[in-house]
Amino acid sequence: QVQLVESGGGLVQAGGSLRLSCVVSARTFSNNAMGWFRQAPGKEREFVAAIRWSGSRTYYEDSLKGRFTISRDNAKNTVYLQMNSLKPEDTAVYYCAAQKVYYANTYSPSLYDYWGQGTQVTVSS
């Protein structure tokens, strides 16, 4: 019912930038979260950032705040993740996800119901 498609990944050198996009086939309710997560080989999927379709709140993993910025364009049903000053440790598959129902918690992967296929981000040193 809800499909998410990520794009914008690629290979960049350390210090470079990428902008990821997530196009959603149908929006969930306005207060439900849209999140970006990432997963490196052999590691757990971890929270990156989240936003809702209404309001001004954004949520970030503390260590990424300042380098990564999440935003949205409601008219285009699209969520973005701007990634600056990329480091080799940012290398991972980046996933877009959506909550089916409202949760105050935006950080846990287990609370997201819809997931995109992922887009690879590789940062070389």
Short mmCIF file of C-alpha atoms in Angstrom, two decimals:
data_model
loop_
_atom_site.label_atom_id
_atom_site.label_comp_id
_atom_site.label_asym_id
_atom_site.label_seq_id
_atom_site.Cartn_x
_atom_site.Cartn_y
_atom_site.Cartn_z
CA GLN A 1 0.00 0.00 0.00
CA VAL A 2 2.81 2.38 0.90
CA GLN A 3 5.91 2.16 -1.24
CA LEU A 4 9.12 4.07 -0.66
CA VAL A 5 11.88 4.53 -3.21
CA GLU A 6 15.28 5.93 -2.26
CA SER A 7 17.75 7.47 -4.65
CA GLY A 8 20.83 9.66 -4.62
CA GLY A 9 23.45 7.31 -3.23
CA GLY A 10 26.84 6.86 -4.79
CA LEU A 11 30.59 6.98 -4.32
CA VAL A 12 32.13 10.15 -2.94
CA GLN A 13 35.41 11.18 -1.40
CA ALA A 14 35.70 12.09 2.24
CA GLY A 15 34.50 15.64 2.76
CA GLY A 16 32.03 15.44 -0.08
CA SER A 17 28.26 15.72 -0.05
CA LEU A 18 25.25 13.74 -1.19
CA ARG A 19 21.54 14.40 -1.15
CA LEU A 20 19.30 11.38 -0.77
CA SER A 21 15.66 11.40 -1.80
CA CYS A 22 12.78 9.20 -0.71
CA VAL A 23 9.61 9.31 -2.79
CA VAL A 24 6.54 7.92 -1.04
CA SER A 25 3.65 6.47 -3.04
CA ALA A 26 1.09 7.48 -0.42
CA ARG A 27 1.64 9.54 2.68
CA THR A 28 0.76 8.22 6.09
CA PHE A 29 -1.00 10.49 8.56
CA SER A 30 0.61 13.86 9.03
CA ASN A 31 1.92 13.20 12.52
CA ASN A 32 3.51 9.87 11.65
CA ALA A 33 7.27 9.84 11.31
CA MET A 34 9.42 9.41 8.25
CA GLY A 35 12.90 8.24 9.09
CA TRP A 36 16.29 7.65 7.58
CA PHE A 37 18.32 4.72 8.82
CA ARG A 38 21.59 3.20 7.74
CA GLN A 39 23.21 -0.19 7.96
CA ALA A 40 26.83 -1.09 7.38
CA PRO A 41 27.87 -4.70 6.69
CA GLY A 42 27.80 -6.78 9.86
CA LYS A 43 26.29 -3.98 11.93
CA GLU A 44 22.85 -3.15 13.26
CA ARG A 45 20.53 -0.83 11.44
CA GLU A 46 20.85 2.54 13.13
CA PHE A 47 18.83 5.71 13.29
CA VAL A 48 19.98 8.73 11.30
CA ALA A 49 17.17 11.30 11.25
CA ALA A 50 13.39 11.65 11.21
CA ILE A 51 10.70 14.15 10.35
CA ARG A 52 6.92 14.31 10.27
CA TRP A 53 4.66 15.48 7.47
CA SER A 54 3.43 18.37 9.56
CA GLY A 55 4.99 20.62 12.15
CA SER A 56 8.59 21.71 12.47
CA ARG A 57 10.14 18.97 14.59
CA THR A 58 13.17 17.11 13.36
CA TYR A 59 15.12 14.38 15.07
CA TYR A 60 18.76 13.44 14.67
CA GLU A 61 21.30 11.01 15.93
CA ASP A 62 23.39 13.29 18.12
CA SER A 63 26.68 12.47 16.45
CA LEU A 64 25.29 13.39 13.02
CA LYS A 65 23.55 16.62 13.90
CA GLY A 66 25.21 19.48 12.08
CA ARG A 67 26.44 17.37 9.17
CA PHE A 68 23.13 15.78 8.14
CA THR A 69 19.88 17.62 7.52
CA ILE A 70 16.47 16.07 6.95
CA SER A 71 13.75 17.94 5.07
CA ARG A 72 10.54 17.29 3.18
CA ASP A 73 8.44 18.49 0.27
CA ASN A 74 4.84 17.56 0.94
CA ALA A 75 3.68 18.46 -2.56
CA LYS A 76 6.14 15.94 -4.00
CA ASN A 77 5.64 13.31 -1.30
CA THR A 78 9.38 13.37 -0.85
CA VAL A 79 11.74 13.33 2.11
CA TYR A 80 15.37 14.34 1.71
CA LEU A 81 18.58 13.72 3.58
CA GLN A 82 21.36 16.19 2.89
CA MET A 83 24.69 14.74 3.94
CA ASN A 84 27.72 17.01 4.17
CA SER A 85 31.31 16.52 5.25
CA LEU A 86 31.01 12.81 4.64
CA LYS A 87 33.40 10.45 6.37
CA PRO A 88 34.40 6.88 5.51
CA GLU A 89 32.46 5.69 8.55
CA ASP A 90 29.29 7.02 6.92
CA THR A 91 29.56 4.23 4.36
CA ALA A 92 26.38 2.15 4.53
CA VAL A 93 23.13 1.32 2.84
CA TYR A 94 20.71 4.11 3.65
CA TYR A 95 17.04 3.29 4.06
CA CYS A 96 13.94 5.42 4.13
CA ALA A 97 11.13 4.24 6.39
CA ALA A 98 7.62 5.23 7.46
CA GLN A 99 5.55 4.59 10.55
CA LYS A 100 2.10 3.13 9.96
CA VAL A 101 0.66 4.61 13.12
CA TYR A 102 1.72 7.39 15.41
CA TYR A 103 4.55 6.75 17.83
CA ALA A 104 6.25 9.40 19.90
CA ASN A 105 9.42 7.34 19.52
CA THR A 106 11.07 8.10 16.18
CA TYR A 107 14.36 6.33 16.83
CA SER A 108 13.64 2.61 16.85
CA PRO A 109 13.68 0.67 13.56
CA SER A 110 11.15 -1.77 15.04
CA LEU A 111 8.51 0.96 15.13
CA TYR A 112 8.65 1.59 11.39
CA ASP A 113 6.37 -0.43 9.15
CA TYR A 114 7.30 0.50 5.58
CA TRP A 115 10.81 0.43 4.17
CA GLY A 116 12.46 1.30 0.91
CA GLN A 117 14.97 -0.90 -0.88
CA GLY A 118 17.93 1.17 0.27
CA THR A 119 20.56 3.18 -1.55
CA GLN A 120 24.28 2.58 -1.19
CA VAL A 121 26.51 5.38 0.06
CA THR A 122 30.24 4.77 -0.13
CA VAL A 123 32.75 7.31 1.14
CA SER A 124 36.38 6.81 0.21
CA SER A 125 39.29 8.12 2.24
#
